Amino acid sequence: VIAPVDNPAQRLPPADSPALADLLRTGQVRRAQQAQGRPSRPPLSIGVPGLDAALGGGLSRGQLHEIVAPPSAGGTALLRAALASALRAGELCALIDPADAFDPRGARAAGLDLRRLLWVRPATLPQALRAAEIALEARFALVALDLADASGPRAAQARQRGAAAAAQRERGVHLVRFGPPRKSERISPSPWARLSRRAEQHGGALVVLARAPQAGAFAAATVELSRARARWVGSPGTAGRLLQAGCALGAVARSRRGPPSAPLLLQLPVLDEGAAEDGGAEPGEAE
Amino acid sequence: MRIACLWVPELPLVAVLRAEPSLVSTMLAVVQPAPGDAKGVLSSRLRLVGAAGAEGVVAGQTLAEAQALCPELRVRLASPERVRAAAQAAVDAAASVTPRLEEAAPGLVFLDVGGLESLIGDEAAVARELLRASERVGLCAAVGLAEGKAAARLAARAAAADARPRRTRAGVGGGALRVVPRDEQRAFLEHLTLAQAEVSPDLAAAARRFGLATLGELARLPRRELSLRLGPEGVALHRLAHGEDDSHLVARQLPEPFEEGEELDWSAASVEPLLFLWKALLDRLCARMAARGLAAAELCLLLRLAGGAWDERRIELAAPTREVGPLLTLLRLEVEARPPPEGVCAVRLSARPAREASDQLGLFGPRTASPTQLSAAVARLAALVGPDRVGQPCAPDVHRPNAFAVERFAPPAAAALDGAPQPQTGVQRREAANEDPAQVALAIRALRPPRTAEVRCGDEGQPRLVIGEGALGGRVTASAGPWRTVAEWWTDSPVALDSWDLELAGGLLLRASRELDSGAWWIEAVYD
C-alpha cells in the first residue's frame, strides 16, 4: 500500500520513474501503462533493412503506413518485399488489389509463400476500402492495400476516355506523363480514420501503396520512393541487351517515431523467374 | 436403458409458428386439403391439422366448423416444406446433445442419455438442455425421460400438456419436460389413463367395456386372460403398464445436408421479396448448423418455378461459414446474375455442412485470427467482391502472359510452418549471400486486360515511340528484346508473340508485346 505523503518533496522519486512521481503527486493508484497494453509483438520488416531502421524497427502492428511512389520507382517491389518478410515469419497476409495487378508467378519466384496470402480483387475503390477493413477485423497480420493504379470507377472512366481519344486521333503523337492525382481525386479522410482505427483495434499492420499521399495524418509513417535511372546491360540492338535493374531513392518522409530519414539508394534487380524457381540465376547472367 | 424422448406435438402447427413467430399469440388454425381435393379451396373440405388459442377448435374439424366457432381464426395451409424442416430441426437439436439418437417419426426423436451425467449433469439437466437446444432451432417441444422408449414417449406426452408456445428469437419456444426416475416409473404409468397411453380406439373401447380406465387397473389383471380377451395389443399394453419394454434404440446416421424450405402464396417475380424469405431460411439453417457445431461449405438453392420445374443453383463457398449476411449476399448475387425464367413459387435451401476448423491459439501474446473467424472473413469478402475474386493466388504452369489462378484460401496452420525450412529462392538467396541492405526484386504490375498501343519502330526493328492509353506512352530511351513466346498452338487461342522491355523518356519501364500473326502491339505490364 502506498500512502500519500505529506510532503512529496521529501521523497523525491528517481528521475526515471515519472509514473511514481505522478502517484506521489496525486495520491491516486492508476493502472500501470505497460500492464494495460497488449503484449507487444515485434514490428514487421518492410524487407529493406535500411528502411526498417529508419522506421524504428519496421512496420508497427496496429498502425497504418503509406508507400508513395511513382510508377517504376519500386513501390510494388517494396510492398511485395514487406509481404514476403511477413509471410516468411509465418504471418497471415492479405493483399487488396483493385487494379488486379498482382503477378503470382513473379511473387512465387521472389520467395512469397502464397499459401498464407489472401488475394482480394475488388472492382471498385469503395469495395477495396471495405475489403481492407474486413481483413483487418479478421486479424490478418499485414494487410496490403494496393491503390497504385486504382482510383476505381474514375480510373476506368479515364481509361475509356483515353481509348476514345486514341480512336479519334489518327496518326498524331500524344505524350502523356504520369503525375500525382489532383486534390479532388484524393480519397476523403474518413475511410483512413476508420481503417487506422481498425488496425489499432485488431493489431494488424496496414500498408497502402499509392502514387500520392492519401492517408495524411492517419498514417504512422510514409515511405517515399522516387525513380532513378534504370540499369541496362549489353549493347543496344544486340541479343545480349537486358534490363538489369531498376533503381530508386527511398526515404521515410514522415514518421511518428522519428525524424525523416536520409534517402537510400534501392537496387531493384529484375528477377529471372524461370531461373529463380530452378536454381536462382543472377539477373543479367545471360549476358 | 435411460431414454429421452424429444417430441414436437402438433408438428404442422409448430412448423408454421417456427416460420412465422408473430402468430404465436394469435388464434391460429393450420389446415390441409382433404384427400382427393388437391386445390382445397372450399373451407368445408379443408381439415384442421393443428389449432392453437381458440376454444373449441381442435384438429380434425373442417375449416368451416372451426370458423363458425371462432370467426377471428387465422388460417394457414400446412406446408410440407416447413414440416420437413421442423422435423429435421428436431433431429439437429437432439444431435447437439448426443449423437446416439433415433428419429422414430417426423418430430419424434429418442436419445440414449447414458453417460451424459459427466458432460451435462443429472437427468433433469439433460432434459433442460434438450429443451434449450430445441428453442435454439425454433421449436416448442416436449421432453420425456424414463426407462425405455415407450415410457419416455408417454412422459413426453404428459409433459406436452404443460407446453405453452412463446415467441423466441429463433422462432418459437416454451416447451416442457417430465423426468420419471427409475423407482417412480411404475407409479407414473399406473396413473396414466388409457387415452394418455395412446391406446388405439378399438382397444380403448374394449377396455372401457371391462371397466378399465387407467394403466394401473390394467396392470392388476392376469396377463394370460387379458391376452385371450384383448389379443396381442392388450398384452403389449399390459407389459407397458408393468414397465416392461423390449424395444431398443437403433441409432442412425444423421442426414447430411441441412434443408429449409418455404412455399409462397404467390409467385415472386423479383429478388426483393425472395430476400426476406432467404433471410428467414438462412437464420433457421444457420441456427441448426450452430447446434451441431457445423458450418456451410456449399449452398444449394432450389427454386420451384411457376411452371412446376425446379431451378437449381449451387454456390461453393470460399470457406465454411454460418454468417447469414454474406450467405444472403451470395444468394442475391447468384440470382441477379442469372434470373430465373419464370416466377418463383417455392424455395428450398440446403447447405452441405463442414466441420468448423479449430486451432490451438497461444496463451501468451495477442489474439490472432481463429480458423472460424478467417472463414467468416473470407466469406464476407467473397460476398463483397464475388467468390471468384477472393482466394489464394496461384501461378499456373503456362506461358501465357499475366496468367494466374485463384484457389480456395486454406492456409496451413502456423504450427505446420514452425521448424520447417522455408523455401528460399532468387532474391532471398542473393540477400542471404550478399546481405545487400537495399535490394529488392523489381516487381511486375500486370495490366489485365493488356492495353492496346501503337508502337513505332526504327529501321533496325527496335521500338522508338509508344503511343498508348493514358500515361502509357512516350519516346523509348532504352529497350531490350525481342523474346519470342510460342505456346498453346494446339488450342483455339494460341500464344505467339515477341516481347520487349522498354524504358520511356520519363523513366517508365514497360513490358510490351507484338502479336506475330496480326502485328498488334500490347502493353502487358509495368515494372514497378
CSV table of N, CA and C in Angstrom, one decimal, chain A residues 39 41 48-49 70-77 80-81 88 92 100-105 108-111 114-122 127 130-131 137-140 146 148-149 159 169 171 173 175-178 211 227 229 232 237 241-242 265-269 271 276 279-283, chain B residues 365-369 374 377 380-381 384-385 388-396 398 400 404 406 409 411-414 417 422 425-430 437-446 448 451 454 456 462 465 467-471 473-474 478-480 483 501 503 506-509 526-528:
chain,number,residue,atom,x,y,z
A,39,PRO,N,0.3,-7.4,-25.0
A,39,PRO,CA,1.6,-7.8,-25.1
A,39,PRO,C,2.2,-7.4,-26.5
A,41,ARG,N,4.4,-7.2,-29.8
A,41,ARG,CA,5.0,-8.1,-30.8
A,41,ARG,C,5.9,-7.3,-31.6
A,48,VAL,N,13.5,-4.2,-46.4
A,48,VAL,CA,14.8,-3.5,-46.7
A,48,VAL,C,15.4,-3.0,-45.3
A,49,PRO,N,16.5,-3.6,-44.9
A,49,PRO,CA,16.9,-3.3,-43.5
A,49,PRO,C,17.2,-1.8,-43.3
A,70,PRO,N,6.1,6.9,-57.6
A,70,PRO,CA,5.6,7.0,-59.0
A,70,PRO,C,5.8,5.6,-59.7
A,71,PRO,N,5.2,5.4,-60.8
A,71,PRO,CA,5.4,4.1,-61.5
A,71,PRO,C,6.9,3.9,-61.8
A,72,SER,N,7.2,2.6,-61.7
A,72,SER,CA,8.6,2.1,-62.0
A,72,SER,C,9.6,2.6,-60.9
A,73,ALA,N,9.1,3.1,-59.8
A,73,ALA,CA,10.1,3.5,-58.7
A,73,ALA,C,10.2,2.4,-57.6
A,74,GLY,N,9.6,1.3,-57.8
A,74,GLY,CA,9.8,0.2,-56.8
A,74,GLY,C,8.7,0.1,-55.7
A,75,GLY,N,7.6,0.9,-55.9
A,75,GLY,CA,6.6,0.8,-54.9
A,75,GLY,C,6.0,-0.6,-54.7
A,76,THR,N,5.7,-1.2,-55.9
A,76,THR,CA,5.2,-2.6,-55.8
A,76,THR,C,6.2,-3.6,-55.3
A,77,ALA,N,7.4,-3.3,-55.7
A,77,ALA,CA,8.5,-4.2,-55.2
A,77,ALA,C,8.6,-4.1,-53.7
A,80,ARG,N,5.7,-5.9,-52.1
A,80,ARG,CA,5.9,-7.3,-52.2
A,80,ARG,C,7.0,-7.8,-51.2
A,81,ALA,N,8.0,-7.0,-51.0
A,81,ALA,CA,9.1,-7.4,-50.1
A,81,ALA,C,8.5,-7.4,-48.6
A,88,ARG,N,7.3,-15.0,-44.5
A,88,ARG,CA,8.4,-15.8,-44.0
A,88,ARG,C,8.3,-16.0,-42.5
A,92,LEU,N,-0.1,-14.4,-41.4
A,92,LEU,CA,-1.1,-14.4,-42.5
A,92,LEU,C,-1.2,-13.0,-43.1
A,100,ASP,N,-6.0,-5.3,-60.0
A,100,ASP,CA,-5.8,-6.7,-60.5
A,100,ASP,C,-4.4,-6.8,-61.1
A,101,ALA,N,-3.4,-6.2,-60.4
A,101,ALA,CA,-2.1,-6.1,-61.0
A,101,ALA,C,-1.1,-7.1,-60.4
A,102,PHE,N,-1.5,-7.9,-59.4
A,102,PHE,CA,-0.6,-8.8,-58.7
A,102,PHE,C,-0.1,-9.9,-59.7
A,103,ASP,N,1.1,-10.2,-59.6
A,103,ASP,CA,1.7,-11.2,-60.5
A,103,ASP,C,2.2,-12.4,-59.7
A,104,PRO,N,1.3,-13.4,-59.6
A,104,PRO,CA,1.6,-14.6,-58.7
A,104,PRO,C,2.9,-15.3,-59.1
A,105,ARG,N,3.2,-15.3,-60.4
A,105,ARG,CA,4.4,-16.1,-60.8
A,105,ARG,C,5.7,-15.4,-60.3
A,108,ARG,N,5.9,-15.7,-56.6
A,108,ARG,CA,6.5,-17.0,-56.1
A,108,ARG,C,8.0,-17.1,-56.4
A,109,ALA,N,8.4,-16.6,-57.5
A,109,ALA,CA,9.8,-16.6,-57.8
A,109,ALA,C,10.6,-15.7,-56.8
A,110,ALA,N,9.9,-14.7,-56.3
A,110,ALA,CA,10.6,-13.8,-55.3
A,110,ALA,C,10.5,-14.4,-53.9
A,111,GLY,N,10.0,-15.6,-53.7
A,111,GLY,CA,10.0,-16.3,-52.4
A,111,GLY,C,8.8,-16.1,-51.6
A,114,LEU,N,2.8,-18.3,-51.0
A,114,LEU,CA,1.5,-17.8,-51.4
A,114,LEU,C,0.4,-18.5,-50.7
A,115,ARG,N,0.7,-19.6,-49.9
A,115,ARG,CA,-0.4,-20.4,-49.2
A,115,ARG,C,-1.0,-19.5,-48.1
A,116,ARG,N,-0.2,-18.6,-47.6
A,116,ARG,CA,-0.7,-17.8,-46.5
A,116,ARG,C,-1.1,-16.4,-46.9
A,117,LEU,N,-1.2,-16.2,-48.2
A,117,LEU,CA,-1.6,-14.9,-48.7
A,117,LEU,C,-3.0,-14.9,-49.3
A,118,LEU,N,-3.8,-14.1,-48.8
A,118,LEU,CA,-5.2,-14.0,-49.3
A,118,LEU,C,-5.2,-12.8,-50.4
A,119,TRP,N,-5.6,-13.1,-51.6
A,119,TRP,CA,-5.6,-12.1,-52.6
A,119,TRP,C,-7.1,-11.7,-52.9
A,120,VAL,N,-7.3,-10.5,-52.7
A,120,VAL,CA,-8.7,-10.0,-52.9
A,120,VAL,C,-8.7,-9.0,-54.1
A,121,ARG,N,-9.5,-9.1,-55.1
A,121,ARG,CA,-9.5,-8.3,-56.2
A,121,ARG,C,-10.9,-7.5,-56.4
A,122,PRO,N,-11.0,-6.5,-55.6
A,122,PRO,CA,-12.3,-5.7,-55.7
A,122,PRO,C,-12.4,-5.0,-57.0
A,127,GLN,N,-15.2,-0.8,-52.5
A,127,GLN,CA,-15.1,-2.2,-52.2
A,127,GLN,C,-13.7,-2.5,-51.6
A,130,ARG,N,-13.4,-1.3,-48.1
A,130,ARG,CA,-14.2,-2.2,-47.2
A,130,ARG,C,-13.5,-3.5,-47.0
A,131,ALA,N,-12.9,-4.0,-48.1
A,131,ALA,CA,-12.2,-5.3,-48.0
A,131,ALA,C,-11.0,-5.2,-47.1
A,137,GLU,N,-10.2,-6.7,-39.5
A,137,GLU,CA,-11.1,-7.3,-38.5
A,137,GLU,C,-10.8,-8.7,-38.3
A,138,ALA,N,-10.4,-9.4,-39.4
A,138,ALA,CA,-10.1,-10.8,-39.3
A,138,ALA,C,-8.7,-11.1,-38.8
A,139,ARG,N,-8.0,-10.1,-38.4
A,139,ARG,CA,-6.7,-10.2,-37.7
A,139,ARG,C,-5.6,-10.7,-38.6
A,140,PHE,N,-5.7,-10.3,-39.9
A,140,PHE,CA,-4.5,-10.6,-40.7
A,140,PHE,C,-3.4,-9.7,-40.2
A,146,ASP,N,-3.3,-2.0,-52.3
A,146,ASP,CA,-2.5,-1.5,-53.5
A,146,ASP,C,-3.4,-0.6,-54.3
A,148,ALA,N,-2.2,1.8,-56.3
A,148,ALA,CA,-1.3,2.4,-57.2
A,148,ALA,C,-1.9,2.8,-58.5
A,149,ASP,N,-2.7,1.9,-59.1
A,149,ASP,CA,-3.3,2.2,-60.4
A,149,ASP,C,-4.8,2.5,-60.2
A,159,ARG,N,-9.8,5.7,-68.4
A,159,ARG,CA,-9.3,4.8,-69.4
A,159,ARG,C,-10.2,4.8,-70.7
A,169,ARG,N,-7.9,10.1,-82.6
A,169,ARG,CA,-6.7,10.6,-83.3
A,169,ARG,C,-6.2,9.6,-84.2
A,171,ARG,N,-3.0,9.7,-86.6
A,171,ARG,CA,-1.5,9.3,-86.6
A,171,ARG,C,-0.7,10.3,-85.7
A,173,VAL,N,1.0,12.2,-82.6
A,173,VAL,CA,1.8,11.8,-81.4
A,173,VAL,C,1.2,12.4,-80.2
A,175,LEU,N,1.7,12.5,-76.1
A,175,LEU,CA,2.5,12.1,-75.0
A,175,LEU,C,1.9,12.5,-73.7
A,176,VAL,N,1.7,11.6,-72.8
A,176,VAL,CA,1.1,12.0,-71.5
A,176,VAL,C,2.0,11.4,-70.4
A,177,ARG,N,2.3,12.2,-69.4
A,177,ARG,CA,3.2,11.8,-68.4
A,177,ARG,C,2.3,11.5,-67.1
A,178,PHE,N,2.9,10.6,-66.3
A,178,PHE,CA,2.3,10.4,-65.0
A,178,PHE,C,2.4,11.6,-64.1
A,211,ARG,N,0.2,6.5,-55.5
A,211,ARG,CA,1.0,7.4,-56.3
A,211,ARG,C,1.2,8.7,-55.6
A,227,ARG,N,12.0,7.7,-58.7
A,227,ARG,CA,12.7,6.9,-59.7
A,227,ARG,C,14.2,7.4,-59.9
A,229,ARG,N,17.7,6.3,-62.5
A,229,ARG,CA,18.0,5.7,-63.8
A,229,ARG,C,18.1,4.2,-63.8
A,232,TRP,N,20.9,-1.0,-67.6
A,232,TRP,CA,20.8,-1.9,-68.7
A,232,TRP,C,22.1,-2.5,-69.0
A,237,GLY,N,20.5,-3.0,-79.3
A,237,GLY,CA,20.2,-3.7,-80.5
A,237,GLY,C,20.8,-5.1,-80.6
A,241,ARG,N,21.4,-7.7,-74.9
A,241,ARG,CA,20.8,-6.5,-74.2
A,241,ARG,C,19.8,-6.9,-73.2
A,242,LEU,N,19.9,-6.4,-72.0
A,242,LEU,CA,18.9,-6.8,-70.9
A,242,LEU,C,18.7,-5.7,-70.0
A,265,LEU,N,19.6,4.5,-51.6
A,265,LEU,CA,19.5,4.0,-53.0
A,265,LEU,C,19.1,2.6,-53.0
A,266,LEU,N,18.0,2.3,-53.6
A,266,LEU,CA,17.5,0.9,-53.7
A,266,LEU,C,17.8,0.3,-55.0
A,267,GLN,N,18.4,-0.8,-55.0
A,267,GLN,CA,18.6,-1.6,-56.2
A,267,GLN,C,17.4,-2.5,-56.4
A,268,LEU,N,16.9,-2.5,-57.6
A,268,LEU,CA,15.7,-3.3,-57.9
A,268,LEU,C,16.0,-4.3,-59.1
A,269,PRO,N,16.7,-5.3,-58.8
A,269,PRO,CA,17.1,-6.2,-59.9
A,269,PRO,C,15.9,-6.9,-60.5
A,271,LEU,N,14.2,-10.0,-61.7
A,271,LEU,CA,14.3,-11.4,-61.3
A,271,LEU,C,14.0,-12.3,-62.6
A,276,ALA,N,15.1,-18.3,-61.2
A,276,ALA,CA,14.9,-18.2,-59.8
A,276,ALA,C,14.2,-19.5,-59.2
A,279,GLY,N,17.0,-22.5,-60.0
A,279,GLY,CA,18.2,-22.5,-59.3
A,279,GLY,C,18.7,-21.2,-58.8
A,280,GLY,N,18.1,-20.1,-59.3
A,280,GLY,CA,18.4,-18.8,-58.8
A,280,GLY,C,19.5,-18.1,-59.5
A,281,ALA,N,19.4,-18.0,-60.8
A,281,ALA,CA,20.4,-17.3,-61.6
A,281,ALA,C,20.4,-15.8,-61.3
A,282,GLU,N,21.5,-15.2,-61.4
A,282,GLU,CA,21.6,-13.7,-61.2
A,282,GLU,C,21.0,-13.0,-62.4
A,283,PRO,N,20.3,-11.9,-62.2
A,283,PRO,CA,19.8,-11.2,-63.3
A,283,PRO,C,21.0,-10.7,-64.1
B,365,GLY,N,0.8,-13.6,-25.8
B,365,GLY,CA,0.8,-12.8,-27.0
B,365,GLY,C,-0.6,-12.5,-27.4
B,366,PRO,N,-0.8,-11.6,-28.3
B,366,PRO,CA,-2.1,-11.1,-28.7
B,366,PRO,C,-2.9,-12.2,-29.4
B,367,ARG,N,-4.2,-12.0,-29.5
B,367,ARG,CA,-5.0,-13.0,-30.1
B,367,ARG,C,-4.8,-12.8,-31.6
B,368,THR,N,-4.8,-14.0,-32.3
B,368,THR,CA,-4.7,-14.0,-33.7
B,368,THR,C,-6.1,-14.5,-34.3
B,369,ALA,N,-6.2,-14.5,-35.6
B,369,ALA,CA,-7.5,-15.0,-36.1
B,369,ALA,C,-7.6,-16.5,-35.9
B,374,LEU,N,-11.4,-16.6,-39.7
B,374,LEU,CA,-10.9,-16.5,-41.1
B,374,LEU,C,-11.9,-16.9,-42.1
B,377,ALA,N,-14.5,-14.3,-42.5
B,377,ALA,CA,-14.0,-13.1,-43.2
B,377,ALA,C,-13.9,-13.4,-44.7
B,380,ARG,N,-17.2,-13.2,-46.1
B,380,ARG,CA,-17.7,-11.8,-46.3
B,380,ARG,C,-17.0,-11.1,-47.4
B,381,LEU,N,-15.7,-11.4,-47.6
B,381,LEU,CA,-15.0,-10.8,-48.8
B,381,LEU,C,-15.6,-11.3,-50.1
B,384,LEU,N,-18.6,-9.6,-50.9
B,384,LEU,CA,-18.4,-8.2,-51.2
B,384,LEU,C,-17.9,-8.1,-52.7
B,385,VAL,N,-17.0,-8.9,-53.0
B,385,VAL,CA,-16.3,-8.7,-54.4
B,385,VAL,C,-16.6,-9.8,-55.3
B,388,ASP,N,-15.3,-15.5,-57.1
B,388,ASP,CA,-14.1,-15.9,-57.9
B,388,ASP,C,-13.0,-14.8,-57.8
B,389,ARG,N,-13.2,-13.8,-57.0
B,389,ARG,CA,-12.2,-12.8,-56.8
B,389,ARG,C,-11.5,-12.7,-55.5
B,390,VAL,N,-11.6,-13.8,-54.8
B,390,VAL,CA,-11.0,-14.0,-53.4
B,390,VAL,C,-10.4,-15.3,-53.3
B,391,GLY,N,-9.2,-15.4,-52.8
B,391,GLY,CA,-8.6,-16.7,-52.6
B,391,GLY,C,-7.1,-16.6,-52.6
B,392,GLN,N,-6.5,-17.8,-52.7
B,392,GLN,CA,-5.0,-17.9,-52.6
B,392,GLN,C,-4.5,-17.8,-54.1
B,393,PRO,N,-3.6,-16.8,-54.3
B,393,PRO,CA,-3.1,-16.7,-55.7
B,393,PRO,C,-2.2,-17.9,-56.1
B,394,CYS,N,-2.3,-18.3,-57.3
B,394,CYS,CA,-1.5,-19.4,-57.8
B,394,CYS,C,-0.9,-19.0,-59.2
B,395,ALA,N,0.2,-19.6,-59.5
B,395,ALA,CA,0.8,-19.3,-60.8
B,395,ALA,C,0.7,-20.6,-61.6
B,396,PRO,N,-0.2,-20.6,-62.6
B,396,PRO,CA,-0.3,-21.8,-63.4
B,396,PRO,C,0.9,-22.0,-64.2
B,398,VAL,N,1.9,-22.2,-67.3
B,398,VAL,CA,1.6,-21.9,-68.7
B,398,VAL,C,2.5,-20.7,-69.1
B,400,ARG,N,1.4,-18.2,-71.1
B,400,ARG,CA,0.6,-17.0,-71.4
B,400,ARG,C,0.9,-15.9,-70.5
B,404,PHE,N,-2.8,-16.3,-64.3
B,404,PHE,CA,-2.9,-16.5,-62.8
B,404,PHE,C,-4.1,-17.5,-62.6
B,406,VAL,N,-6.8,-18.6,-59.1
B,406,VAL,CA,-7.1,-18.4,-57.7
B,406,VAL,C,-7.7,-19.6,-57.1
B,409,PHE,N,-8.8,-20.4,-50.3
B,409,PHE,CA,-7.8,-20.0,-49.3
B,409,PHE,C,-7.8,-21.0,-48.1
B,411,PRO,N,-5.0,-21.7,-45.5
B,411,PRO,CA,-3.6,-21.6,-45.1
B,411,PRO,C,-3.2,-22.7,-44.1
B,412,PRO,N,-2.0,-23.2,-44.2
B,412,PRO,CA,-1.6,-24.2,-43.3
B,412,PRO,C,-1.4,-23.6,-41.9
B,413,ALA,N,-1.6,-24.4,-40.9
B,413,ALA,CA,-1.5,-23.8,-39.5
B,413,ALA,C,-0.1,-23.3,-39.3
B,414,ALA,N,0.0,-22.3,-38.4
B,414,ALA,CA,1.3,-21.8,-38.1
B,414,ALA,C,2.2,-22.8,-37.6
B,417,LEU,N,4.3,-24.6,-40.0
B,417,LEU,CA,5.4,-23.9,-40.6
B,417,LEU,C,6.6,-23.9,-39.6
B,422,GLN,N,11.9,-22.7,-44.7
B,422,GLN,CA,11.1,-22.0,-45.7
B,422,GLN,C,11.9,-22.0,-47.0
B,425,THR,N,14.3,-18.7,-52.6
B,425,THR,CA,14.6,-18.7,-54.0
B,425,THR,C,15.1,-17.3,-54.3
B,426,GLY,N,15.7,-17.2,-55.5
B,426,GLY,CA,16.0,-16.0,-56.1
B,426,GLY,C,16.6,-14.9,-55.2
B,427,VAL,N,15.9,-13.9,-55.0
B,427,VAL,CA,16.4,-12.7,-54.3
B,427,VAL,C,16.8,-13.1,-52.9
B,428,GLN,N,16.0,-14.0,-52.2
B,428,GLN,CA,16.2,-14.3,-50.9
B,428,GLN,C,17.7,-14.9,-50.7
B,429,ARG,N,18.0,-15.8,-51.7
B,429,ARG,CA,19.3,-16.4,-51.6
B,429,ARG,C,20.4,-15.3,-51.8
B,430,ARG,N,20.1,-14.4,-52.8
B,430,ARG,CA,21.1,-13.3,-53.0
B,430,ARG,C,21.2,-12.5,-51.8
B,437,PRO,N,21.8,-4.4,-48.1
B,437,PRO,CA,20.7,-3.9,-47.3
B,437,PRO,C,19.7,-3.2,-48.1
B,438,ALA,N,19.9,-2.9,-49.4
B,438,ALA,CA,18.9,-2.1,-50.1
B,438,ALA,C,18.6,-2.7,-51.5
B,439,GLN,N,18.3,-4.0,-51.4
B,439,GLN,CA,18.0,-4.7,-52.7
B,439,GLN,C,16.7,-5.5,-52.6
B,440,VAL,N,15.8,-5.1,-53.4
B,440,VAL,CA,14.6,-6.0,-53.5
B,440,VAL,C,14.3,-6.2,-55.0
B,441,ALA,N,13.7,-7.3,-55.3
B,441,ALA,CA,13.5,-7.6,-56.8
B,441,ALA,C,12.4,-6.7,-57.4
B,442,LEU,N,12.7,-6.2,-58.6
B,442,LEU,CA,11.7,-5.4,-59.3
B,442,LEU,C,10.5,-6.2,-59.5
B,443,ALA,N,9.3,-5.6,-59.3
B,443,ALA,CA,8.1,-6.4,-59.5
B,443,ALA,C,7.4,-6.0,-60.8
B,444,ILE,N,6.5,-6.8,-61.1
B,444,ILE,CA,5.7,-6.5,-62.3
B,444,ILE,C,4.3,-6.2,-61.9
B,445,ARG,N,3.8,-5.1,-62.5
B,445,ARG,CA,2.3,-4.8,-62.3
B,445,ARG,C,1.6,-5.3,-63.6
B,446,ALA,N,0.9,-6.3,-63.5
B,446,ALA,CA,0.2,-6.8,-64.7
B,446,ALA,C,-0.9,-5.9,-65.1
B,448,ARG,N,-4.3,-6.1,-66.7
B,448,ARG,CA,-5.3,-7.1,-67.1
B,448,ARG,C,-6.6,-6.4,-67.4
B,451,ARG,N,-3.2,-3.4,-72.4
B,451,ARG,CA,-3.6,-2.2,-73.0
B,451,ARG,C,-3.1,-2.2,-74.5
B,454,GLU,N,0.1,1.8,-79.8
B,454,GLU,CA,0.7,1.9,-81.2
B,454,GLU,C,2.2,2.1,-81.0
B,456,ARG,N,5.9,2.6,-82.7
B,456,ARG,CA,6.7,2.8,-84.0
B,456,ARG,C,8.1,2.4,-83.8
B,462,GLN,N,13.9,-1.8,-83.8
B,462,GLN,CA,13.8,-1.5,-82.4
B,462,GLN,C,12.7,-0.5,-82.1
B,465,LEU,N,8.9,4.7,-80.4
B,465,LEU,CA,7.9,5.5,-79.8
B,465,LEU,C,6.7,4.7,-79.4
B,467,ILE,N,2.8,4.9,-78.3
B,467,ILE,CA,1.5,5.7,-78.2
B,467,ILE,C,0.5,4.8,-77.5
B,468,GLY,N,0.3,5.0,-76.3
B,468,GLY,CA,-0.6,4.1,-75.6
B,468,GLY,C,-1.7,4.8,-74.9
B,469,GLU,N,-2.5,4.1,-74.2
B,469,GLU,CA,-3.6,4.6,-73.5
B,469,GLU,C,-3.1,5.5,-72.3
B,470,GLY,N,-3.7,6.6,-72.1
B,470,GLY,CA,-3.4,7.5,-71.0
B,470,GLY,C,-1.9,7.8,-70.9
B,471,ALA,N,-1.3,7.4,-69.8
B,471,ALA,CA,0.1,7.7,-69.5
B,471,ALA,C,1.0,6.7,-70.1
B,473,GLY,N,2.7,6.0,-72.6
B,473,GLY,CA,3.3,6.4,-73.9
B,473,GLY,C,4.5,7.3,-73.7
B,474,GLY,N,5.3,7.3,-74.8
B,474,GLY,CA,6.4,8.2,-74.7
B,474,GLY,C,7.5,7.7,-75.6
B,478,ALA,N,15.4,3.3,-74.0
B,478,ALA,CA,16.2,2.1,-73.9
B,478,ALA,C,15.3,0.9,-74.1
B,479,SER,N,15.8,-0.1,-74.7
B,479,SER,CA,14.9,-1.3,-75.0
B,479,SER,C,15.8,-2.6,-75.0
B,480,ALA,N,15.1,-3.7,-74.8
B,480,ALA,CA,15.8,-5.0,-74.9
B,480,ALA,C,14.7,-6.0,-75.4
B,483,TRP,N,11.9,-11.2,-77.2
B,483,TRP,CA,11.9,-12.6,-76.7
B,483,TRP,C,10.7,-13.3,-77.2
B,501,ASP,N,11.3,-5.3,-73.4
B,501,ASP,CA,11.4,-4.4,-72.2
B,501,ASP,C,11.7,-3.0,-72.7
B,503,GLU,N,12.1,1.3,-71.8
B,503,GLU,CA,12.2,2.4,-70.9
B,503,GLU,C,11.8,3.6,-71.6
B,506,GLY,N,10.3,9.3,-69.6
B,506,GLY,CA,10.1,9.8,-68.2
B,506,GLY,C,10.7,8.8,-67.2
B,507,GLY,N,11.2,7.6,-67.7
B,507,GLY,CA,11.7,6.6,-66.7
B,507,GLY,C,10.8,5.4,-66.5
B,508,LEU,N,9.6,5.5,-67.2
B,508,LEU,CA,8.7,4.4,-67.0
B,508,LEU,C,9.2,3.1,-67.7
B,509,LEU,N,9.2,2.0,-67.0
B,509,LEU,CA,9.6,0.7,-67.5
B,509,LEU,C,8.4,-0.2,-67.9
B,526,VAL,N,3.7,-3.2,-66.3
B,526,VAL,CA,4.6,-2.1,-65.9
B,526,VAL,C,5.6,-2.6,-64.9
B,527,TYR,N,6.9,-2.4,-65.0
B,527,TYR,CA,7.8,-2.7,-64.0
B,527,TYR,C,7.7,-1.7,-62.8
B,528,ASP,N,7.6,-2.2,-61.6
B,528,ASP,CA,7.4,-1.2,-60.5
B,528,ASP,C,8.1,-1.7,-59.3
